[in-house]
Amino acid sequence: MKVRIFDMKKYNICVLGATGLVGSEMLKILIERDFPFENMVLLASSRSAGTVSHAADRDIVVKDADEETFEGIDIALFAGGEIASGDYAAKAVKAGCVVIDNSAYFRMDPEVPLVVPEVNPDALEGHKGIIANPNCSTIQMVAALKPLYDRAGIERVVVATYQSVAGTGKAALEELKNQSADILEGRDARISCYPHRIAFSLIPQIGSFGVNGYSSEEMKMINETKKILGDDSVRVTATTVRVPVEFGHCESVNVQTKTKLSAKEAADILSSAPGVRVYDDPAASVYPMPIVCAGRDEVFVGRIREDLSIDNGIEMWIAADNIRKGAALNAVQIAEELIKRNLI
Amino acid sequence: MKVRIFDMKKYNICVLGATGLVGSEMLKILIERDFPFENMVLLASSRSAGTVSHAADRDIVVKDADEETFEGIDIALFAGGEIASGDYAAKAVKAGCVVIDNSAYFRMDPEVPLVVPEVNPDALEGHKGIIANPNCSTIQMVAALKPLYDRAGIERVVVATYQSVAGTGKAALEELKNQSADILEGRDARISCYPHRIAFSLIPQIGSFGVNGYSSEEMKMINETKKILGDDSVRVTATTVRVPVEFGHCESVNVQTKTKLSAKEAADILSSAPGVRVYDDPAASVYPMPIVCAGRDEVFVGRIREDLSIDNGIEMWIAADNIRKGAALNAVQIAEELIKRNLI
């Protein structure tokens, strides 16, 4: 879905964290989707400043974010992590910029819309300069939950995730490869990004743990889902797990709806949902997997079946590229939606 | 827990499928645990017959199962798969042998006890010559469910699994290694054991699919859990997933109990449960993982916390070595329990 810009207005864009995995994907997606940008400012920490990025047939020198005034920039895509978001967002907004922030910093702020454009675009109306991009695992789950919610209501969601290392960043991708090679060749695996070895293993920890025993990633899925659906009565519990996969998050999602949906009804509803692709022919071994969703825009849903343990339950298996729909693409789609609604 | 055999009676043992992953682990465990065996007969298909196994300081030639009469054998551990179980079990029982069968062939037969010794040893009483060893994923789950069931009752279980390739056999271990090396070195991965690449990916299919959309592995977890707990009112739903891990299955298990348990109560109950090890200090990054449980006998339980979405819910994360407790060890423990109860 490309935005048709009839007035051909172009925007000055800035990407903060432009040298990271999400930032560089944002750049790629802006160009892929012919986003109407005029000037492109790329920002990073002083450590990465000075590198040259080749985008849209231009060589752009990455600047130190500390030296940026954000004057003249219309839209800033922030992918520099929570600390950078805290440091620069207020300054950018003050300079007249709309910030679309990929970090968790502003997500639960009641003044800040938390948006998946296919799910709750109306939340963008009346924004105050900052829009938060939800957590990667949450985005793909709510994309599949919303159409079911609209039709049948949702009582409760039980989710277990299978999350790729790309969510941690470039260093984790290297670590998975290096550890895998070390183990295949009989060497000890060197551990740096995670508390334990990830190659040929699993780690049931994403983020840090609260006193209730839930990890920060699990609490994000619980709280952000309620905020995006705009319904605190939806009950959610989550277990989030890192798996030795490069790109693409998978989720086993058990949904208890208010009224009964057959598996076929659920599949039909999801088939016409925006941004969702039903990929579900298990007898032919067709179901979402990391190798299916990596590099793709859609949220893939399969293994759709009626829960045998309750009357109003649907089981489904969801996969999406966590760097694209789970981060960079969703942020760019928010920018497109802001333009479409004249909110910039 | 070793069985103390005061009368020093020794048994003639046979292992069918002795050259496979589970069969060779059975052999190793019989010796590790000083199982009181006299003669040891090793059987395999004609393809593997003639190979020599070195067990308990003896070289034993593996015989063709087709040529075995089972005369004089007291206990036969079957690990040759469903077809072999169907082919040889009746003959072995007729010859006076007690068969402990690791395959799914007899598990749901109402005449056949399905036993996890820590959970339902009384089911062994009155056996008719065949005892079924449950599915690997089921064994580790019921080991943790039973103590909670006894204390608080269980309404419903929602489980998502993370299952290692060892469950498929030796060829799958090789395939994971080969595919991983191929991908690391930029080659295409060759696919043979699974419908898709498993290295650096996931496959949400274990077994084949029924008309209800559940896989055979998922139905095993649902049906076997009810049979082992001896309670058809326990409602279970499952999603089973193969992950690129060599040894050790993990499970995210959400339990809705009949009466409220706090996380601390659940952990205390599990701490005193036989065969279970509570391994749960997430703030120190202590939780079950494949690298924790591989090669170990215990069922590891961690991430024990109260479900935030319902009043009577416990979330937990369970890991066990699927070849040991999930297969070979549980079978040997059944044999030990039969001896202890004079049921052989």
PDB file of C-alpha atoms in Angstrom, chain A residues 101 103 106-110 112-124 131-147 149-150 154 219-234 236 251 325-326 330 334:
ATOM      1  CA  ASP A 101       9.839   6.530  18.013  1.00  0.00           C
ATOM      2  CA  SER A 103      11.861   2.584  21.415  1.00  0.00           C
ATOM      3  CA  PHE A 106       7.121   6.766  25.272  1.00  0.00           C
ATOM      4  CA  ARG A 107       4.903   3.769  24.530  1.00  0.00           C
ATOM      5  CA  MET A 108       2.889   3.687  27.728  1.00  0.00           C
ATOM      6  CA  ASP A 109       2.712   7.494  28.047  1.00  0.00           C
ATOM      7  CA  PRO A 110      -1.029   8.287  27.936  1.00  0.00           C
ATOM      8  CA  VAL A 112       1.523   9.407  23.178  1.00  0.00           C
ATOM      9  CA  PRO A 113      -0.374   7.357  20.567  1.00  0.00           C
ATOM     10  CA  LEU A 114       0.902   3.784  20.188  1.00  0.00           C
ATOM     11  CA  VAL A 115       0.013   2.823  16.652  1.00  0.00           C
ATOM     12  CA  VAL A 116      -0.174  -0.063  14.246  1.00  0.00           C
ATOM     13  CA  PRO A 117      -1.655   1.609  11.162  1.00  0.00           C
ATOM     14  CA  GLU A 118      -3.813  -1.407  10.199  1.00  0.00           C
ATOM     15  CA  VAL A 119      -5.160  -1.628  13.748  1.00  0.00           C
ATOM     16  CA  ASN A 120      -5.654   1.773  15.391  1.00  0.00           C
ATOM     17  CA  PRO A 121      -4.815   4.569  12.907  1.00  0.00           C
ATOM     18  CA  ASP A 122      -7.389   6.884  14.521  1.00  0.00           C
ATOM     19  CA  ALA A 123      -5.146   7.079  17.584  1.00  0.00           C
ATOM     20  CA  LEU A 124      -2.904   9.354  15.494  1.00  0.00           C
ATOM     21  CA  ILE A 131       4.035   8.718  18.053  1.00  0.00           C
ATOM     22  CA  ALA A 132       5.330   5.466  19.518  1.00  0.00           C
ATOM     23  CA  ASN A 133       5.996   2.388  17.404  1.00  0.00           C
ATOM     24  CA  PRO A 134       4.973  -0.684  19.426  1.00  0.00           C
ATOM     25  CA  ASN A 135       7.141  -3.594  20.468  1.00  0.00           C
ATOM     26  CA  CYS A 136       7.917  -5.981  17.596  1.00  0.00           C
ATOM     27  CA  SER A 137       6.162  -9.002  19.137  1.00  0.00           C
ATOM     28  CA  THR A 138       3.125  -6.895  19.964  1.00  0.00           C
ATOM     29  CA  ILE A 139       2.754  -5.453  16.450  1.00  0.00           C
ATOM     30  CA  GLN A 140       2.468  -8.809  14.738  1.00  0.00           C
ATOM     31  CA  MET A 141       0.139 -10.186  17.405  1.00  0.00           C
ATOM     32  CA  VAL A 142      -2.310  -7.262  17.398  1.00  0.00           C
ATOM     33  CA  ALA A 143      -2.390  -7.246  13.590  1.00  0.00           C
ATOM     34  CA  ALA A 144      -3.953 -10.721  13.839  1.00  0.00           C
ATOM     35  CA  LEU A 145      -5.950 -10.102  17.024  1.00  0.00           C
ATOM     36  CA  LYS A 146      -7.724  -6.917  15.924  1.00  0.00           C
ATOM     37  CA  PRO A 147      -9.921  -8.434  13.184  1.00  0.00           C
ATOM     38  CA  TYR A 149     -11.564  -8.687  18.328  1.00  0.00           C
ATOM     39  CA  ASP A 150     -13.807  -6.625  16.054  1.00  0.00           C
ATOM     40  CA  ILE A 154     -11.511 -11.107  23.106  1.00  0.00           C
ATOM     41  CA  MET A 219       4.969  -6.864  30.137  1.00  0.00           C
ATOM     42  CA  LYS A 220       5.288  -4.911  26.880  1.00  0.00           C
ATOM     43  CA  MET A 221       3.161  -7.500  25.095  1.00  0.00           C
ATOM     44  CA  ILE A 222       0.581  -7.430  27.889  1.00  0.00           C
ATOM     45  CA  ASN A 223       0.336  -3.662  28.321  1.00  0.00           C
ATOM     46  CA  GLU A 224       0.804  -2.549  24.723  1.00  0.00           C
ATOM     47  CA  THR A 225      -1.834  -4.965  23.435  1.00  0.00           C
ATOM     48  CA  LYS A 226      -4.422  -3.415  25.751  1.00  0.00           C
ATOM     49  CA  LYS A 227      -3.406   0.122  24.775  1.00  0.00           C
ATOM     50  CA  ILE A 228      -3.461  -0.581  21.014  1.00  0.00           C
ATOM     51  CA  LEU A 229      -6.810  -2.375  21.191  1.00  0.00           C
ATOM     52  CA  GLY A 230      -8.014   0.448  23.444  1.00  0.00           C
ATOM     53  CA  ASP A 231      -9.522  -2.093  25.824  1.00  0.00           C
ATOM     54  CA  ASP A 232      -8.086  -2.798  29.248  1.00  0.00           C
ATOM     55  CA  SER A 233     -10.535  -5.653  29.746  1.00  0.00           C
ATOM     56  CA  VAL A 234      -8.612  -7.834  27.280  1.00  0.00           C
ATOM     57  CA  VAL A 236      -3.152 -11.150  28.233  1.00  0.00           C
ATOM     58  CA  GLU A 251       4.239 -16.683  18.160  1.00  0.00           C
ATOM     59  CA  LYS A 325       6.702  -5.036  10.221  1.00  0.00           C
ATOM     60  CA  GLY A 326       7.927  -5.324  13.803  1.00  0.00           C
ATOM     61  CA  ASN A 330       5.494  -0.039  10.856  1.00  0.00           C
ATOM     62  CA  ILE A 334       2.840   5.543  10.557  1.00  0.00           C
TER      63      ILE A 334
END
